[in-house]
Short mmCIF file of C-alpha atoms and ligand atoms in Angstrom, two decimals:
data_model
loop_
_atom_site.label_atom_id
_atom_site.label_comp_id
_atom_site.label_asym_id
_atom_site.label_seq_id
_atom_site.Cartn_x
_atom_site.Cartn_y
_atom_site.Cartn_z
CA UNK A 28 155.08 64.49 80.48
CA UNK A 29 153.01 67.77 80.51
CA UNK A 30 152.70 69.56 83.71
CA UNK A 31 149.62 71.56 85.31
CA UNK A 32 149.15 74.69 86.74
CA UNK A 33 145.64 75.47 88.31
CA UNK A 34 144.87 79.02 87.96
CA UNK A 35 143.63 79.79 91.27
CA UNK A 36 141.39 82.50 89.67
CA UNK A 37 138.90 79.74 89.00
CA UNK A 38 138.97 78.98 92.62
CA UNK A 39 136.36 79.36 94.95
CA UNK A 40 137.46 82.22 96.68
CA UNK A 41 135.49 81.55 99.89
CA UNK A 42 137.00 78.31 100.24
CA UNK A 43 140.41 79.46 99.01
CA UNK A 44 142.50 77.27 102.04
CA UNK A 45 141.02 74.45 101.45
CA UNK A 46 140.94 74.83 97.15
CA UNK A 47 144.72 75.48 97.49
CA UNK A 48 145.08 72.42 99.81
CA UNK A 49 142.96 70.05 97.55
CA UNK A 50 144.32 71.10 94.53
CA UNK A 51 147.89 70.62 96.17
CA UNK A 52 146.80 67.03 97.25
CA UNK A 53 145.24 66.52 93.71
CA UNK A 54 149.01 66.39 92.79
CA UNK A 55 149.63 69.39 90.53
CA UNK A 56 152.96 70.43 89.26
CA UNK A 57 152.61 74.41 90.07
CA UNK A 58 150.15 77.18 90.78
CA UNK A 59 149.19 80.06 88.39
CA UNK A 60 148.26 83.50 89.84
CA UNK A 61 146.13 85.70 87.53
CA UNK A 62 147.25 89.42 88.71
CA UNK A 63 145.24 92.17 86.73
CA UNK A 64 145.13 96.12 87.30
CA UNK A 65 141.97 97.02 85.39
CA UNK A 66 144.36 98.77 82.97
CA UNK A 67 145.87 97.06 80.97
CA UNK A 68 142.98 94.17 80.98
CA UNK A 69 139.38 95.26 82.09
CA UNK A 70 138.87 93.66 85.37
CA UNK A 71 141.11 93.88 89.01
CA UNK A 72 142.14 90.89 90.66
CA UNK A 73 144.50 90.54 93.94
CA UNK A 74 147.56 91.38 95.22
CA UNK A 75 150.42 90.84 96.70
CA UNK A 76 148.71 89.64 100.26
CA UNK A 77 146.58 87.11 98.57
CA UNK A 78 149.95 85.83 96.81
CA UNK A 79 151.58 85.61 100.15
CA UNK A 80 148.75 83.84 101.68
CA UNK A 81 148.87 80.99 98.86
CA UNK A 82 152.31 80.88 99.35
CA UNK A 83 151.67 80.22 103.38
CA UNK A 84 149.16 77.35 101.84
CA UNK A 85 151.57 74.93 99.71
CA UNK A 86 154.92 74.39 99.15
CA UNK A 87 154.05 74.46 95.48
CA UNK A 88 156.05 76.43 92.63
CA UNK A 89 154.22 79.85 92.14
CA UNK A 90 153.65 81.71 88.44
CA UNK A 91 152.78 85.02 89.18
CA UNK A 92 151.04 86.08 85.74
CA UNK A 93 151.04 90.18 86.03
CA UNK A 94 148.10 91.44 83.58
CA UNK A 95 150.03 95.00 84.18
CA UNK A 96 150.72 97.89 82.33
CA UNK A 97 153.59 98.85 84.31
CA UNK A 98 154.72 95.63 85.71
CA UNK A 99 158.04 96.55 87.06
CA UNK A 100 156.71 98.58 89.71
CA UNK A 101 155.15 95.60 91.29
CA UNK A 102 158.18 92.88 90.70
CA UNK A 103 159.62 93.46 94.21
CA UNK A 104 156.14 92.98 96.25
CA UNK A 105 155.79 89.87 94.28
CA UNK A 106 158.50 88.49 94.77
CA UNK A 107 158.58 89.37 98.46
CA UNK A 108 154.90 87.68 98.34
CA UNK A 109 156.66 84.46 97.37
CA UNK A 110 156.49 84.61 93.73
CA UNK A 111 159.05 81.61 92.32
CA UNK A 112 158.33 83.12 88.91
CA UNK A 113 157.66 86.81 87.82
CA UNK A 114 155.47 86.52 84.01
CA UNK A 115 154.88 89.73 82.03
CA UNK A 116 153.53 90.97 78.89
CA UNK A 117 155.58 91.71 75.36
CA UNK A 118 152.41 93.90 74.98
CA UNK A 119 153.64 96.56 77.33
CA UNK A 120 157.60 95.80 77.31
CA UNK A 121 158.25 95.29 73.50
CA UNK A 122 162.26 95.22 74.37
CA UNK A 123 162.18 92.91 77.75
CA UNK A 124 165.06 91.24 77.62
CA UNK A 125 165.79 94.34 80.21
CA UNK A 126 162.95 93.49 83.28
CA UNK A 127 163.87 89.70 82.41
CA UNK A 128 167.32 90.60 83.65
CA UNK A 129 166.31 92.69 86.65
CA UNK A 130 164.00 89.70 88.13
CA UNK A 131 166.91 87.26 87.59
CA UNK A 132 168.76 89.71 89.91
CA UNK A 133 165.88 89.13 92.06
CA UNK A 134 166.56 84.94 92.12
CA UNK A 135 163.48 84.03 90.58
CA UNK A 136 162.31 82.68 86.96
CA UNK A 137 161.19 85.18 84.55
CA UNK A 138 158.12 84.27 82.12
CA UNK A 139 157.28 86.64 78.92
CA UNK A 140 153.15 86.34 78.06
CA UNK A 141 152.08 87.09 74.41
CA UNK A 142 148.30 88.02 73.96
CA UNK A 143 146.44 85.68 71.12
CA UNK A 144 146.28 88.90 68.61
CA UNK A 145 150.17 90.01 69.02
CA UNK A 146 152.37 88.50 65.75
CA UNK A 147 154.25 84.69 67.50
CA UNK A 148 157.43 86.40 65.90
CA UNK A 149 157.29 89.03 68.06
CA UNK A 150 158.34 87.10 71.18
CA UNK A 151 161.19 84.40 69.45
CA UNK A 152 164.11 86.57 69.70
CA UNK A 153 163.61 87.21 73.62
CA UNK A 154 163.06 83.58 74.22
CA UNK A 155 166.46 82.91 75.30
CA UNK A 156 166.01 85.19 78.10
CA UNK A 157 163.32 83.83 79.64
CA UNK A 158 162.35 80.33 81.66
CA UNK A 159 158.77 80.37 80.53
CA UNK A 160 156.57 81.69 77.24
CA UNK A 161 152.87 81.94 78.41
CA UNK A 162 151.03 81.64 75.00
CA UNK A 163 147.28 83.20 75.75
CA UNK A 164 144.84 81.40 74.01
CA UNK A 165 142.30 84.00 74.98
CA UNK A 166 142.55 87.63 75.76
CA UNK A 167 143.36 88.18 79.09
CA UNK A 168 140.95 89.72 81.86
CA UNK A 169 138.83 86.49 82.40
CA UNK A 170 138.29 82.92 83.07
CA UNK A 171 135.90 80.51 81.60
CA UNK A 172 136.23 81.77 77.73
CA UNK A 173 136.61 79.39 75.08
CA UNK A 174 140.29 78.84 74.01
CA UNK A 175 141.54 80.43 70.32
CA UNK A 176 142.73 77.76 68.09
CA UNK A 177 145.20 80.33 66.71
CA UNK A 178 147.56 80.05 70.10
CA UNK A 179 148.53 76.04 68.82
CA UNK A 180 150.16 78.12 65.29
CA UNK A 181 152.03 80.14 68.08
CA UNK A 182 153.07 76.94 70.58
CA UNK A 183 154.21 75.18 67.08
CA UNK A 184 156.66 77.92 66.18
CA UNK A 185 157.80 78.95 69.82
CA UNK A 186 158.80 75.29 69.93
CA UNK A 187 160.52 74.92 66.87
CA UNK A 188 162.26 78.27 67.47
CA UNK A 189 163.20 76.43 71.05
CA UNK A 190 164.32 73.27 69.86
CA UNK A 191 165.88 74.84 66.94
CA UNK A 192 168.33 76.92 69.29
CA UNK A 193 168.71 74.55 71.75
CA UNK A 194 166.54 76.28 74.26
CA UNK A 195 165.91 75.86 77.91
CA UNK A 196 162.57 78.17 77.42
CA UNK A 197 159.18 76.23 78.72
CA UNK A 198 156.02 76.68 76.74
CA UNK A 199 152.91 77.21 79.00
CA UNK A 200 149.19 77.65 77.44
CA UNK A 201 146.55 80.11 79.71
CA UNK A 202 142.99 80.32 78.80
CA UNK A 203 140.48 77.71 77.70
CA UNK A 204 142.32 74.68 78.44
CA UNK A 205 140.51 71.72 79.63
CA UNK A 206 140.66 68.09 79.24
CA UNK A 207 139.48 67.93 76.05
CA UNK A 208 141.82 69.60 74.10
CA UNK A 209 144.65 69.19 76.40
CA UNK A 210 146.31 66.85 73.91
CA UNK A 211 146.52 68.77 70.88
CA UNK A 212 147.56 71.61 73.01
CA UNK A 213 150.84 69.22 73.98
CA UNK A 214 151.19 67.51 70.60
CA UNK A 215 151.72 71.41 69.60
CA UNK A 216 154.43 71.28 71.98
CA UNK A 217 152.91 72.70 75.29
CA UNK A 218 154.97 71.94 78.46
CA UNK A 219 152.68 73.51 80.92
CA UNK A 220 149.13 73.62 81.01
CA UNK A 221 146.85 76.52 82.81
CA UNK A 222 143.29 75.41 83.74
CA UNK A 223 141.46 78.00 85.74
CA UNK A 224 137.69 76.42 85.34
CA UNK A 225 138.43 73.37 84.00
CA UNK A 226 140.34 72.11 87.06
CA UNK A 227 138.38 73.97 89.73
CA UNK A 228 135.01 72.66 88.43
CA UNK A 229 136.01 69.36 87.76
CA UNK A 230 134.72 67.18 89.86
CA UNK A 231 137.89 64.75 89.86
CA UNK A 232 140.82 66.68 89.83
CA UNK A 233 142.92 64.08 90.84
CA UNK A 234 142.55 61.87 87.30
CA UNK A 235 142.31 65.27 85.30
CA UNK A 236 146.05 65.99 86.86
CA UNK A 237 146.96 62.55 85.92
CA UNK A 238 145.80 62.46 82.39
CA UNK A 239 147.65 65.85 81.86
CA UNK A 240 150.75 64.27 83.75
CA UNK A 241 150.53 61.58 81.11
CA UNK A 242 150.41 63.44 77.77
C1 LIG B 316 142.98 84.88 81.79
C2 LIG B 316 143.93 84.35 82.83
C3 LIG B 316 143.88 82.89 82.91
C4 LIG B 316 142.55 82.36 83.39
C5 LIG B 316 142.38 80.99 82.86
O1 LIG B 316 142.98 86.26 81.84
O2 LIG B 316 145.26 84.75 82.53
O3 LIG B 316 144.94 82.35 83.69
O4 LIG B 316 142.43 82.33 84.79
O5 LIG B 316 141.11 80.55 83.20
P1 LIG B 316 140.35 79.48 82.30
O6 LIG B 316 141.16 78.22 82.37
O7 LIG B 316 139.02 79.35 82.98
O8 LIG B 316 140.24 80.01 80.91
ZN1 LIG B 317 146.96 83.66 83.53
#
């Protein structure tokens, strides 16, 4: 039983009530908000209003994926946005087991993100600090690439490490995912599946959410 989270970056943000609403109807399990600073990926997204608006829109779980160099200075206006849980980077926090612990304070989930070209090892010791490992199967900053086949090596070893140690930690995918190789992704050992493009241009998202519900 994997789960899906739209990324609402593949939305059509002049329609973005009624893509929230349809993709809420469509039956997915959570939403995924892409938030980038031109920094520490090249290209600027939205803020905290824009998270607070989708949060006025469903009653839906909410990622908040911060693309951030110094994510900590934005936790609070997240999570004031509505943020249910608070993902950030290994890339710019190489010890994190120290923000995970500050947005638990905060009563919210805490996600750790590891880019496609940083080493899977370098995230398995933090694991048991953290609700949620968002594997990037491309590098962050855009939607619509084509996903690395690398990230499935990483999802393999995240979940042995998981089961392994008894783990609570959920294993989400971002980047490239459609319904093609949305299987192999979750005979890996995905949990969660992002789809920015591939569920915003489908044109039935309903059975798309279904056949990811099913894997
Ligand atoms: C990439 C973002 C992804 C992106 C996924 O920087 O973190 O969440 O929106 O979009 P697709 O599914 O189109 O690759
Ligand atoms: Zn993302």
């Amino acid at each position: 039983m994997a789960k899906i989270a739209p990324s609402v970056l593949g939305a059509d943000f002049a329609r973005l009530g009624e893509e929230i609403r349809d993709a809420d109807k469509s039956g997915v399990d959570l939403f995924h908000l892409d938030i980038m600073d031109g920094h520490f990926v090249p290209n600027i997204s939205f803020g905290p209003a824009i998270v607070k608006t989708i949060n006025g829109l469903t009653d839906k779980f909410l990622d908040v994926h911060l693309m951030l160099s110094e994510p900590e200075k934005y936790f609070e206006p997240f999570v004031e946005a509505g943020a249910d849980s608070i993902t950030f980077h290994i890339e710019v926090h190489p010890e994190p087991a120290k923000y995970a612990a500050q947005l638990k304070q905060m009563n919210v989930e805490v996600g750790l993100s590891v880019n496609p070209d940083t080493p899977a090892k370098r995230v398995l010791p933090y694991l048991e600090n953290f609700d949620l490992l968002l594997v990037m199967s491309v590098f962050p900053g855009f939607g619509g690439q084509s996903f690395i086949e690398s990230a499935l090596e990483t999802v393999a070893g995240a979940r042995e490490h998981i089961d392994a140690h008894n783990l609570k930690t959920k294993v989400a995918v971002d980047g490239g995912v459609d319904g093609d190789n949305a299987a192999g992704i979750v005979a890996a050992g995905a949990d969660i599946l992002v789809m920015g493009s591939a569920f915003f241009n489908s044109n039935d998202r309903v059975n798309l959410t279904k056949m990811v519900q099913a894997l």
